[in-house]
Short mmCIF file of C-alpha atoms in Angstrom, two decimals:
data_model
loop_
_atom_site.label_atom_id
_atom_site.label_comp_id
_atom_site.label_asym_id
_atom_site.label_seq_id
_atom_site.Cartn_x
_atom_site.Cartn_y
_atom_site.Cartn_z
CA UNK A 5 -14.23 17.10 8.63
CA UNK A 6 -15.94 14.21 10.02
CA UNK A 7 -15.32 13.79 13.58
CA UNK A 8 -17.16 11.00 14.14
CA UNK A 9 -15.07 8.98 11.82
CA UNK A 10 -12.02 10.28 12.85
CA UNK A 11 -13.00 8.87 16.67
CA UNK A 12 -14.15 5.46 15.71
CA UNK A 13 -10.71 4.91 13.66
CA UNK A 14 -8.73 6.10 17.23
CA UNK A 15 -11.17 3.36 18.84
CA UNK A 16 -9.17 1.11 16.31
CA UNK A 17 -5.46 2.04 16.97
CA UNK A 18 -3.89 -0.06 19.23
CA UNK A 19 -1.78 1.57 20.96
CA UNK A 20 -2.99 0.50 24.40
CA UNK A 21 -1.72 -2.69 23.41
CA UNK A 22 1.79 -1.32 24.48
CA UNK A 23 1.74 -2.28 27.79
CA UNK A 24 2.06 -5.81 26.95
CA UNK A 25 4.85 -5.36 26.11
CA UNK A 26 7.75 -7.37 28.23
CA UNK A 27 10.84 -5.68 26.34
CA UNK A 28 11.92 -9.63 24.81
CA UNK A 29 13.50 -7.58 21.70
CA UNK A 30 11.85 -10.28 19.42
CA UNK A 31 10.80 -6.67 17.40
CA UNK A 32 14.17 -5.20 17.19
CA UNK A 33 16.45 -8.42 16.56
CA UNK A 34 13.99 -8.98 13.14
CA UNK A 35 14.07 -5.23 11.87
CA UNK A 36 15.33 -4.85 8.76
CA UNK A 37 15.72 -1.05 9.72
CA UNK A 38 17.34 -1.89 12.34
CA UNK A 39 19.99 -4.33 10.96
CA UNK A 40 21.48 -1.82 8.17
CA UNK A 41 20.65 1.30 11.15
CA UNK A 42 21.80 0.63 14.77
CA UNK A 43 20.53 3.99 16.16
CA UNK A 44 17.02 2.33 14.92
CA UNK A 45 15.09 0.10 17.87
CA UNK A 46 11.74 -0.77 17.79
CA UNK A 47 11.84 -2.35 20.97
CA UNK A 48 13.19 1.02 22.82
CA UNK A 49 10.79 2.76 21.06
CA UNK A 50 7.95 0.51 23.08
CA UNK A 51 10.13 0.65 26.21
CA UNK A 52 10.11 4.62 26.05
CA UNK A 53 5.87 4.67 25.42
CA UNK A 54 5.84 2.05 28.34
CA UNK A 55 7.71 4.58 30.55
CA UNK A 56 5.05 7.74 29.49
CA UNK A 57 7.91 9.18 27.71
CA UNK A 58 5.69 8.97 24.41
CA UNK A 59 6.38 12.67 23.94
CA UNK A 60 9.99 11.80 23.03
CA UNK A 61 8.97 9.18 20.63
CA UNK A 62 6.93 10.98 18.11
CA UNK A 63 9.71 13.77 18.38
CA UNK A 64 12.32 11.49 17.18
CA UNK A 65 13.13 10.90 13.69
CA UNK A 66 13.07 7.59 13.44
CA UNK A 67 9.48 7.27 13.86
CA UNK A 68 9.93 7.80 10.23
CA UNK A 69 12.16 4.72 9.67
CA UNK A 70 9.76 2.31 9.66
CA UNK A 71 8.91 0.28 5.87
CA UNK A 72 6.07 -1.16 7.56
CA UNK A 73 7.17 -4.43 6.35
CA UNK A 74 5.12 -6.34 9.56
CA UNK A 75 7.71 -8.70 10.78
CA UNK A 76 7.46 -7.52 14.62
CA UNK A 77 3.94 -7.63 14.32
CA UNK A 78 3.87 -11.31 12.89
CA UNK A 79 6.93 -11.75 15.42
CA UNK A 80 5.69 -10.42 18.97
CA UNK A 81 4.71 -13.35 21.28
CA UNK A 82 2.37 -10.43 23.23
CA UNK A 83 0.78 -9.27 19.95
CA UNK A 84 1.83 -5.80 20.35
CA UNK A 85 0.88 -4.73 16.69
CA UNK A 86 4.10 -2.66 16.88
CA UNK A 87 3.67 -1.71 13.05
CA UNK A 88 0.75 -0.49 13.51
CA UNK A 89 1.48 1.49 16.62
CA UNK A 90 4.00 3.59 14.99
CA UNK A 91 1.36 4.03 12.24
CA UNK A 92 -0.88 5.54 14.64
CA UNK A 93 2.21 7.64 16.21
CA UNK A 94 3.27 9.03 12.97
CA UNK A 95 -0.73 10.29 12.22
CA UNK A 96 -0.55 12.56 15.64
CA UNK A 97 3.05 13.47 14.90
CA UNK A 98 2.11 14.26 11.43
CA UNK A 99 -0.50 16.38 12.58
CA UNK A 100 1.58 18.47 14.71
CA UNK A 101 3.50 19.07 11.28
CA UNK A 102 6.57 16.68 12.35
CA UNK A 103 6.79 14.71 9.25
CA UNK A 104 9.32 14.08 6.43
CA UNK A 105 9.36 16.66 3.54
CA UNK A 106 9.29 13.52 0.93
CA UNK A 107 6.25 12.37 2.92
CA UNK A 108 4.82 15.69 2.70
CA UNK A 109 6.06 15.82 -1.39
CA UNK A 110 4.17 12.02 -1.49
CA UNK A 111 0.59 14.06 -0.42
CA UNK A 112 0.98 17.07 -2.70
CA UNK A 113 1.53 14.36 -5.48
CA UNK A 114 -1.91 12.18 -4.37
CA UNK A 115 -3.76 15.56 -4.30
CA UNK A 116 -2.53 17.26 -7.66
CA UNK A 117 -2.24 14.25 -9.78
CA UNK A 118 -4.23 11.60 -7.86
CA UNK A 119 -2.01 9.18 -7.64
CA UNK A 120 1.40 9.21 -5.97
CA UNK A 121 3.53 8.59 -9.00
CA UNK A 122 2.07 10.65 -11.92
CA UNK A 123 2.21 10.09 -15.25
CA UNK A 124 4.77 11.61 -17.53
CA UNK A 125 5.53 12.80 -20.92
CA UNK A 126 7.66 9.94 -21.41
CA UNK A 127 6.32 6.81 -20.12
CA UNK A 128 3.00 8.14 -21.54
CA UNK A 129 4.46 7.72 -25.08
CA UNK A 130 6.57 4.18 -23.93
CA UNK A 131 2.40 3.06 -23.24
CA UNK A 132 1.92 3.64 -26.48
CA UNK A 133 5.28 1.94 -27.73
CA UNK A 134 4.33 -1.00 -26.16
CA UNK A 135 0.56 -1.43 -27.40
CA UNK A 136 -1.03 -0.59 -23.70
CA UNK A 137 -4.45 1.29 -23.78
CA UNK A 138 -4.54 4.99 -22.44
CA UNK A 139 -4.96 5.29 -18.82
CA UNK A 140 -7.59 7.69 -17.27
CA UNK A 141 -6.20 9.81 -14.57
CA UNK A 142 -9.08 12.59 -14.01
CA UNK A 143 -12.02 11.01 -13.31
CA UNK A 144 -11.32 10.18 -9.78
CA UNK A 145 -9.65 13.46 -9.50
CA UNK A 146 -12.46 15.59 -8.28
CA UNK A 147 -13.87 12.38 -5.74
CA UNK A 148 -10.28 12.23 -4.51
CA UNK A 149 -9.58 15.81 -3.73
CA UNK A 150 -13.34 16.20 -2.09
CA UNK A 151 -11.90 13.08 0.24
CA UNK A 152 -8.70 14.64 1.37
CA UNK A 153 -10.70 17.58 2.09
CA UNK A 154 -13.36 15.97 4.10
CA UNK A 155 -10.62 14.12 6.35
CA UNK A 156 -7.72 14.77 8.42
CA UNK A 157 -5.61 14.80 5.25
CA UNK A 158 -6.70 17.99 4.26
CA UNK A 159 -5.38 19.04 7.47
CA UNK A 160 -1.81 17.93 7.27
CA UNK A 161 -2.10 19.14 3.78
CA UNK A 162 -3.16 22.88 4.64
CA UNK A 163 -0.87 23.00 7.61
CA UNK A 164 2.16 22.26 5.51
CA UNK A 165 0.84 25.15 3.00
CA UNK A 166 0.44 27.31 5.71
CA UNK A 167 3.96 26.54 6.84
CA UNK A 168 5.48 27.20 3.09
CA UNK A 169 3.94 30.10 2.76
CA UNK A 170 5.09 31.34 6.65
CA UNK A 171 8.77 30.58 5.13
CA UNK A 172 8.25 32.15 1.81
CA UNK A 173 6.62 34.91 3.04
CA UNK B 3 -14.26 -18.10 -12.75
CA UNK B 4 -15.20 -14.64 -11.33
CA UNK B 5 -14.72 -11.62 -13.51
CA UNK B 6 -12.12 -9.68 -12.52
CA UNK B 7 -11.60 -5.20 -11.95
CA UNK B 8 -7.88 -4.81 -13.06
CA UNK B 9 -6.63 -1.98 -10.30
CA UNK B 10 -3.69 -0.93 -12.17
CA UNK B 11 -2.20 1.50 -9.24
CA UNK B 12 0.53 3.63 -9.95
CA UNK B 13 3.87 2.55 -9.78
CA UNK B 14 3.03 0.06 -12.90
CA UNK B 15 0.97 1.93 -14.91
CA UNK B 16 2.72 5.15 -14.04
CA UNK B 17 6.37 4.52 -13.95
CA UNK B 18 7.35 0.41 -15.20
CA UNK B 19 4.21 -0.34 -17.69
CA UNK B 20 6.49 -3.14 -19.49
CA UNK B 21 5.05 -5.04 -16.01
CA UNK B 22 1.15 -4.14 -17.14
CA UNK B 23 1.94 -5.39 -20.45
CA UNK B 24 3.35 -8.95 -19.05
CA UNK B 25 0.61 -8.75 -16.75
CA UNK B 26 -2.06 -8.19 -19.18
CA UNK B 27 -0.61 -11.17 -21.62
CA UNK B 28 -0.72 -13.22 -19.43
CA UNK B 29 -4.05 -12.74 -18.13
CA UNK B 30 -5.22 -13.29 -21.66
CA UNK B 31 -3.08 -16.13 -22.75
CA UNK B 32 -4.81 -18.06 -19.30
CA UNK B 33 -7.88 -16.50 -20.58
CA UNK B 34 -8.76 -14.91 -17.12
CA UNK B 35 -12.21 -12.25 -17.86
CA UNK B 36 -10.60 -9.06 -17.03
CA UNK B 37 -12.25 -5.61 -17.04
CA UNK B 38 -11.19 -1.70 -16.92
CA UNK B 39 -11.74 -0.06 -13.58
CA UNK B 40 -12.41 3.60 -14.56
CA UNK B 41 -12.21 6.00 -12.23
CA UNK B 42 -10.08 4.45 -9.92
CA UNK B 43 -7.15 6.56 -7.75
CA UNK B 44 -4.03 5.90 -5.78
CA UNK B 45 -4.85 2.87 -3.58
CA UNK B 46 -3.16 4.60 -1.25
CA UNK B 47 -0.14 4.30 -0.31
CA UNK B 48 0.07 2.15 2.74
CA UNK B 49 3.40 3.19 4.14
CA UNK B 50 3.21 7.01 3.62
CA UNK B 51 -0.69 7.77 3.61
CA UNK B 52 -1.95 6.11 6.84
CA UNK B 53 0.86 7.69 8.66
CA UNK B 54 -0.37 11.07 7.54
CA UNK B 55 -3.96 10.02 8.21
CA UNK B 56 -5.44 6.99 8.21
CA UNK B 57 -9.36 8.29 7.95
CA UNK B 58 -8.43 9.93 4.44
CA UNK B 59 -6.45 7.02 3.76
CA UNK B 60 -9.59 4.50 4.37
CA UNK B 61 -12.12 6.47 2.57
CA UNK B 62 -9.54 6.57 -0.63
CA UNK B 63 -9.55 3.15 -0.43
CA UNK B 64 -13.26 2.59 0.10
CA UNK B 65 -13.94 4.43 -3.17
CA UNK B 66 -11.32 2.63 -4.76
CA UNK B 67 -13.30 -0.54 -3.50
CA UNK B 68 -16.66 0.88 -4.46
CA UNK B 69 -15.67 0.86 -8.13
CA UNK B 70 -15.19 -2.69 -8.49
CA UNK B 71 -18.26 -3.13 -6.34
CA UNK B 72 -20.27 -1.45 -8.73
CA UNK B 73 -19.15 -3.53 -11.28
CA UNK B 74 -19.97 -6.76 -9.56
CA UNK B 75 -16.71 -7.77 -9.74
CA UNK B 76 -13.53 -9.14 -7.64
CA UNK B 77 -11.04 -6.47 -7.52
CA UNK B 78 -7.37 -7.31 -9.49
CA UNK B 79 -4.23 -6.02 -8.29
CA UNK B 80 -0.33 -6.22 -9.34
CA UNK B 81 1.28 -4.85 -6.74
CA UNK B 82 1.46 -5.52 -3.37
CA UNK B 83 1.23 -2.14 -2.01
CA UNK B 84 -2.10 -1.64 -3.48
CA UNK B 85 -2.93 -5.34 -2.27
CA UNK B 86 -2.04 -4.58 1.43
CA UNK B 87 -4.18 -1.41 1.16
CA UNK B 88 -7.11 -2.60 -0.28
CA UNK B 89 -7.15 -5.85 1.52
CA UNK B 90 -6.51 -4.05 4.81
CA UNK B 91 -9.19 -1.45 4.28
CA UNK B 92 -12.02 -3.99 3.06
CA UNK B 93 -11.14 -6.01 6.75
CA UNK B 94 -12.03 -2.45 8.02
CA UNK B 95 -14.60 -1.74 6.55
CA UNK B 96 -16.25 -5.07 7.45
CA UNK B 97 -17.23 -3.43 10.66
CA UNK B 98 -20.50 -1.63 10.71
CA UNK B 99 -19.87 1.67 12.25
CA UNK B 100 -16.59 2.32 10.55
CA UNK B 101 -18.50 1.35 7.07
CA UNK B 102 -21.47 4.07 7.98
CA UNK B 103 -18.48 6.42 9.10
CA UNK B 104 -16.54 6.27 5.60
CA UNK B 105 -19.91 5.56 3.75
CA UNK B 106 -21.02 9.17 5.06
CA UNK B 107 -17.42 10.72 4.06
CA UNK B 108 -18.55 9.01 0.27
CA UNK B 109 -22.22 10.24 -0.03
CA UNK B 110 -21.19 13.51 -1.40
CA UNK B 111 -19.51 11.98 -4.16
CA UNK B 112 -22.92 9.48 -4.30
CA UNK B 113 -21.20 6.66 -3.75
CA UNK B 114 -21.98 3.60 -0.85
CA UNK B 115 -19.72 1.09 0.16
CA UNK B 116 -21.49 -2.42 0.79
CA UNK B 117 -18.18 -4.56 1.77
CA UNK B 118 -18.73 -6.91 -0.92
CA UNK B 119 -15.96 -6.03 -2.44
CA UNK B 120 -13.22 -9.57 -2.36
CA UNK B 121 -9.22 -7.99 -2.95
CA UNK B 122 -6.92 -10.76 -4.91
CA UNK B 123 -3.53 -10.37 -6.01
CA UNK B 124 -2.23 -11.87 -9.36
CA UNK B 125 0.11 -14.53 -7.56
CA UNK B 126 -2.87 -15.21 -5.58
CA UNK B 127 -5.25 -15.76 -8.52
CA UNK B 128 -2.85 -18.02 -10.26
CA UNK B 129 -1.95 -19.57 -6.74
CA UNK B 130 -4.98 -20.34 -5.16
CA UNK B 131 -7.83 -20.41 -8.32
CA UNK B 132 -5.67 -21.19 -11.44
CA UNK B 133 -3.01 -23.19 -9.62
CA UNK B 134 0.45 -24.28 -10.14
CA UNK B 135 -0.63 -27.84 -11.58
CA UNK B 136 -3.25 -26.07 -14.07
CA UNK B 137 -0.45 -23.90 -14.82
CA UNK B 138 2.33 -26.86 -15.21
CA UNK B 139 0.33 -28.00 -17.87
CA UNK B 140 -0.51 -25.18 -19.75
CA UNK B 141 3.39 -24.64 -20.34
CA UNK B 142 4.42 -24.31 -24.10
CA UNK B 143 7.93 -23.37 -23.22
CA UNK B 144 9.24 -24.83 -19.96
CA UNK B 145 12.53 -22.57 -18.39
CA UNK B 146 14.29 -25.68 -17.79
CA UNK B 147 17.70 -25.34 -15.78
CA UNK B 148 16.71 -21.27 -14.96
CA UNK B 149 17.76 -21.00 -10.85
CA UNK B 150 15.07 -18.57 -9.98
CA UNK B 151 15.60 -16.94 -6.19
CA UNK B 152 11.75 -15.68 -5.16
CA UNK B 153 11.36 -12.93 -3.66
CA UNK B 154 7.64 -12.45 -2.26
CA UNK B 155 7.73 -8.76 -0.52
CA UNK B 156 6.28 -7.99 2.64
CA UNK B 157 2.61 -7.38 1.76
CA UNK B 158 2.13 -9.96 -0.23
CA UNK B 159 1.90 -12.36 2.90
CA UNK B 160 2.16 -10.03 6.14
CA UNK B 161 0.11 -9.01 7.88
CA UNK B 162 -1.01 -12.54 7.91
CA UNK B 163 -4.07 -12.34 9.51
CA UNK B 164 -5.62 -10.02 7.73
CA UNK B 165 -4.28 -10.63 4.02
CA UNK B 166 -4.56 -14.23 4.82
CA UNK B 167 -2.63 -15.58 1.99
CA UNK B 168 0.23 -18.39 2.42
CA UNK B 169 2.92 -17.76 5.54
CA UNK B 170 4.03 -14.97 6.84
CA UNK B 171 7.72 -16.22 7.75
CA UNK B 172 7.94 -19.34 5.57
CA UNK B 173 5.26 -19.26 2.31
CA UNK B 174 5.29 -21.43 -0.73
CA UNK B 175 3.15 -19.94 -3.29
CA UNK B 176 5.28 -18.03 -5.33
CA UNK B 177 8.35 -20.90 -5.22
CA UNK B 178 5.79 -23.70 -6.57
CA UNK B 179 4.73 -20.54 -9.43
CA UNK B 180 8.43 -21.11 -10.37
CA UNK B 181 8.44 -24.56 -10.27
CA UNK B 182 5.42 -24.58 -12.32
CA UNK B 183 7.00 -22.99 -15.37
CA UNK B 184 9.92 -25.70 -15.21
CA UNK B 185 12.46 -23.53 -13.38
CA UNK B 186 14.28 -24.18 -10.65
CA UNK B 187 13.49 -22.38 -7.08
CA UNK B 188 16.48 -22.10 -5.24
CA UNK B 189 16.78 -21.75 -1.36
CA UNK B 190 18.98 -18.61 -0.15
CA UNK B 191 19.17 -16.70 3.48
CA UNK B 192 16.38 -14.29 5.10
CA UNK B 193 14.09 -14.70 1.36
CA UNK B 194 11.97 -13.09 3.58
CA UNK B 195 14.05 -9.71 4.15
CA UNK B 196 12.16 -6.43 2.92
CA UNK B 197 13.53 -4.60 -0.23
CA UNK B 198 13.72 -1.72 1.68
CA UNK B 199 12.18 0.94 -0.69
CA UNK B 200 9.70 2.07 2.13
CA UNK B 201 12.16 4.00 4.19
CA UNK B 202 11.24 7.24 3.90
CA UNK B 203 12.90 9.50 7.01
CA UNK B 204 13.24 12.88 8.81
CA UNK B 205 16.95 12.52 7.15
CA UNK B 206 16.83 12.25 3.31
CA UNK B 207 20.48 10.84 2.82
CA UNK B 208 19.89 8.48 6.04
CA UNK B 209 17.05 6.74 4.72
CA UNK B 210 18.32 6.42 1.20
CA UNK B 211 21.27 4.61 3.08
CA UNK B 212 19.49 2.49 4.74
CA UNK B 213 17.34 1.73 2.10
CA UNK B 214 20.03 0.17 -0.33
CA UNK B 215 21.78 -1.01 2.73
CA UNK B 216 18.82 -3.63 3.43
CA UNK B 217 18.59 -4.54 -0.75
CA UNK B 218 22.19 -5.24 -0.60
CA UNK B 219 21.92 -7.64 1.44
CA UNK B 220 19.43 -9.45 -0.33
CA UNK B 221 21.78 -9.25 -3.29
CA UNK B 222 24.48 -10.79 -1.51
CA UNK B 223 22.56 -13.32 0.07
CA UNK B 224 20.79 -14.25 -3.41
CA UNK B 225 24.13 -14.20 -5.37
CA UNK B 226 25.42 -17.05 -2.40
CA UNK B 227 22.39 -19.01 -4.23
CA UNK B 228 24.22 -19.28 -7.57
CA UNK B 229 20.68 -17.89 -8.87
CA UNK B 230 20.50 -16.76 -12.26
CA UNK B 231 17.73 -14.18 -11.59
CA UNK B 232 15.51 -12.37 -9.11
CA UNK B 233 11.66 -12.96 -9.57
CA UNK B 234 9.11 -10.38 -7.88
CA UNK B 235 5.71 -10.14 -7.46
CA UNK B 236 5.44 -6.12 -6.92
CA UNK B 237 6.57 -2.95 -9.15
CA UNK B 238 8.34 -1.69 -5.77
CA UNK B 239 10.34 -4.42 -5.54
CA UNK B 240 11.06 -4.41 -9.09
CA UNK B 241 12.29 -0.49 -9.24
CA UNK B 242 14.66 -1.10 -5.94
CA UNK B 243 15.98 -4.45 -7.23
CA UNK B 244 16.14 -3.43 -11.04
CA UNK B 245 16.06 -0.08 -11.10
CA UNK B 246 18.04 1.12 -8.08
CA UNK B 247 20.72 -2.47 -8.51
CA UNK B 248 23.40 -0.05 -9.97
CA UNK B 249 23.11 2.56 -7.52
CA UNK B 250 23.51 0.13 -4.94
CA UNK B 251 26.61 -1.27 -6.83
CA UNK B 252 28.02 1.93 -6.83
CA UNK B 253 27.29 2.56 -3.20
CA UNK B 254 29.36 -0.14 -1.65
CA UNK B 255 31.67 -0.59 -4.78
CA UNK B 256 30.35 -4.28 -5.83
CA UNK B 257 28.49 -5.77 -8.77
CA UNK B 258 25.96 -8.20 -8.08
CA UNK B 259 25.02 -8.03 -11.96
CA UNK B 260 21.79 -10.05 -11.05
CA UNK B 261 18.51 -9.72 -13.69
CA UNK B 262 15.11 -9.15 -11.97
CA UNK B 263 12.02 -10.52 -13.01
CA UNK B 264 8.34 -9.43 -12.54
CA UNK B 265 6.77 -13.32 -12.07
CA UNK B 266 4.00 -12.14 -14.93
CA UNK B 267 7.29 -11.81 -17.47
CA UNK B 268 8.35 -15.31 -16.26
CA UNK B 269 4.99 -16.86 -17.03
CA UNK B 270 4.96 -15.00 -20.39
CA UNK B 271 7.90 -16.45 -21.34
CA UNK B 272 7.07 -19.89 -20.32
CA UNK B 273 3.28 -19.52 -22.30
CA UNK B 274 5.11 -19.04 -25.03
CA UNK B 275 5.04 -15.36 -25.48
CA UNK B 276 8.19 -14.34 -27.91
CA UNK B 277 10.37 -12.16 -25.91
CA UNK B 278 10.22 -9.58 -28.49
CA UNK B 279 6.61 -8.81 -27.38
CA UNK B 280 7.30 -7.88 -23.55
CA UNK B 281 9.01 -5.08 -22.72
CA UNK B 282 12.82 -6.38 -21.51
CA UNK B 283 14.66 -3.39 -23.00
CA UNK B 284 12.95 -1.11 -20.28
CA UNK B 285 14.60 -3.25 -17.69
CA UNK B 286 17.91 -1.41 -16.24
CA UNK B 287 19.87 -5.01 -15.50
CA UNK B 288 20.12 -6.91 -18.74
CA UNK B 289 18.45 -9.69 -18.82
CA UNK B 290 19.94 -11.50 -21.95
CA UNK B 291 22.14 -13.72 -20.01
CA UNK B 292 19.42 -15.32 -18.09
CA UNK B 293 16.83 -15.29 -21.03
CA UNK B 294 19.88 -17.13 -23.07
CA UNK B 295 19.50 -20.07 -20.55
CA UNK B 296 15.98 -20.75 -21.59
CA UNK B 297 14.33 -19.20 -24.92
CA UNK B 298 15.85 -19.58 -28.56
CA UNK B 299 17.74 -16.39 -29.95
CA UNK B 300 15.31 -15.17 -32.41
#
């Protein structure tokens, strides 16, 4: 684990940009999340950090909502960065083991196969159908795993094993 | 021109490689230098992974960009995902201390990030350093009379001031692609909407609803357009629009019956590349109708 790194990337977050926040909705009146899903608003989500109820927020669910599709963050007159806020919120929910089980699925799937859609049997052989060349999918393996390892994915990743086995066993 | 590292990704390679296959004809017909990237790994993710951590997330990423580095090349990508990742990691990674922090994560693996690394997506490449007027005229087989309704995906443009390519709210790029090729671009409500296959949720069935509830109503507000087709620039657009369309239809009980298009299949066509040679039967909407409109039955 490198701690170091780990600190300079929380230097990054910008999550203390929250306080400029003056609750104009700009965030929640653009969200496409929040147009098909009314119990989804970004800017309550803000109004709730603003209020030191942050606790509540990466308890809730619909942290997970978000596409990250960047519209409040274009859209926010005080450059808030809301996207990238609730990036930062899901990391320390995630690592409290609050996350989604297909999120958790996604991470098995980058670790095993390296990539987060594997290859299978069949469009292996529709490659070959359609003239492409073979693609390569171990020799990153190895450099991959050591990554996930030497980060806080490893973490997340040996928490949730820890927690499978817990209900298995 | 520059040579470019083709960073394939996964969700083309992996899951719709007809879209590698228009890709990679058209990259040859335009006789772009194009190499392998071996080696290379989920970009990551940039939804799921940086939520989960965004240090292992970076460092993926920084090997990823390390491999076209080494190759003294500009790194190639299809797919927007990918694009946002890469592009958002290399801004990173242009600071010094976060470079020696994921440099040290990469020494065991003896590799060094340098930042020289420069990210480009295909509609950028043919955008900004082939152009639509180098394209125009490089037409064999214009789509005259096709009403094309672009859709560009979210990070393709956003965020804006780090990807740095065309508007965020109101870009052009793709549209004058279309134009290029002799089809029409028509205009239809929120073109900028997401396509909604990022929601991923606490609640399985909730986020799958939500998810098709946002592509609907891109589907509705494209079919207002009298559009004959879709066009994409990103294999997760392409699987919700294509691949998920009849789901969706069955959801709310409507057919929107609309064809999708990966822009690279587009440009095939109009190069001149027979139909027969890209991969249209792996599409799930038919796309007959719309190919009808512009290329000879064979």
């Amino acid at each position: 684990m490198n701690e170091e790194l780990e600190l300079l990337l929380q230097e990054l977050a910008l999550a203390e940009k929250v306080r400029y926040c003056y609750q104009c909705g700009t965030c929640a009146g653009g969200c496409p999340v929040a147009g098909a899903e009314p119990s989804y608003n970004p800017r309550r989500m803000l109004e709730a950090l603003a209020r030191g109820e942050g606790e509540a927020v990466l308890a809730a669910d619909e942290l997970w909502l978000c596409t990250l599709c960047h519209t409040c963050l274009e859209r926010c007159p005080q450059g808030v960065g809301l996207s990238h806020v609730f990036t930062r919120l899901k990391e320390i929910a995630a690592a409290r083991g609050h996350l989604p089980e297909s999120l958790l699925a996604e991470l098995q799937t980058l670790y095993s196969a390296g990539r987060v859609i594997p290859l299978s049997g069949p469009i292996k052989r529709r490659r070959a159908q359609l003239g492409l060349p073979a693609v390569d999918q171990q020799s990153g393996l190895a450099d991959l795993r050591q990554i996930v390892e030497a980060t806080s994915l490893g973490r997340v990743l040996a928490a949730a094993r820890a927690k499978g086995e817990e209900k298995n066993g | 021109m520059a040579s470019y590292a083709l960073f394939l990704g996964c969700a083309i390679p992996n899951h719709q490689p007809h879209l590698e296959l228009a890709a990679r004809k058209a990259l040859a017909a335009l006789t772009v230098p194009v190499l392998d990237l071996v080696g290379a790994t989920c970009c990551p993710d940039p939804v799921g992974i940086p939520g989960l951590s965004h240090a292992g997330w970076l460092a993926i990423a920084a090997r990823n960009l390390c491999l076209a580095e080494e190759l003294g090349a500009d790194l190639l990508t299809l797919c927007n995902g990918c694009y946002e990742t890469l592009k958002q990691a290399s801004h990173e990674l242009e600071d010094k201390a976060v470079r020696a922090a994921v440099n040290e994560v990469l020494a065991p693996l003896g590799k060094q990030y340098e930042g020289k690394t420069r990210v480009v997506h295909l509609v950028e490449l043919l955008h900004r350093e082939i152009g639509p007027g180098e394209i125009a005229r490089l037409v064999k087989q214009p789509l005259k009379g096709l009403r094309v309704a672009a859709h560009y995906g979210c990070h393709l443009v956003r965020p804006s001031e780090v990807l740095g390519f065309d508007d965020p709210e109101r870009p052009v790029s793709l549209d004058e692609l279309v134009t290029a090729l002799g089809a029409v671009s028509v205009a239809y409500p929120r073109k900028m909407l997401c396509c909604g296959a990022g929601v991923k949720g606490m609640d399985k069935e909730q986020a799958t609803n939500i998810s098709r509830g946002i592509a609907r109503e891109k589907f509705l507000n494209v079919k207002m357009s009298d559009a004959d087709c879709l066009v994409v620039p990103c294999p997760t657009c392409m699987a919700q629009y294509d691949g998920n369309q009849g789901l969706i239809e069955r959801a709310y009980g409507e057919k929107y019956e609309l064809p999708v298009f990966y822009y690279a299949e587009l440009l095939c066509l109009a190069l001149g590349v027979p139909p027969a040679d890209l991969g249209f039967q792996y599409h799930r909407v038919k796309v007959e109708r719309a190919l009808l409109k512009v290329v000879q039955p064979v």
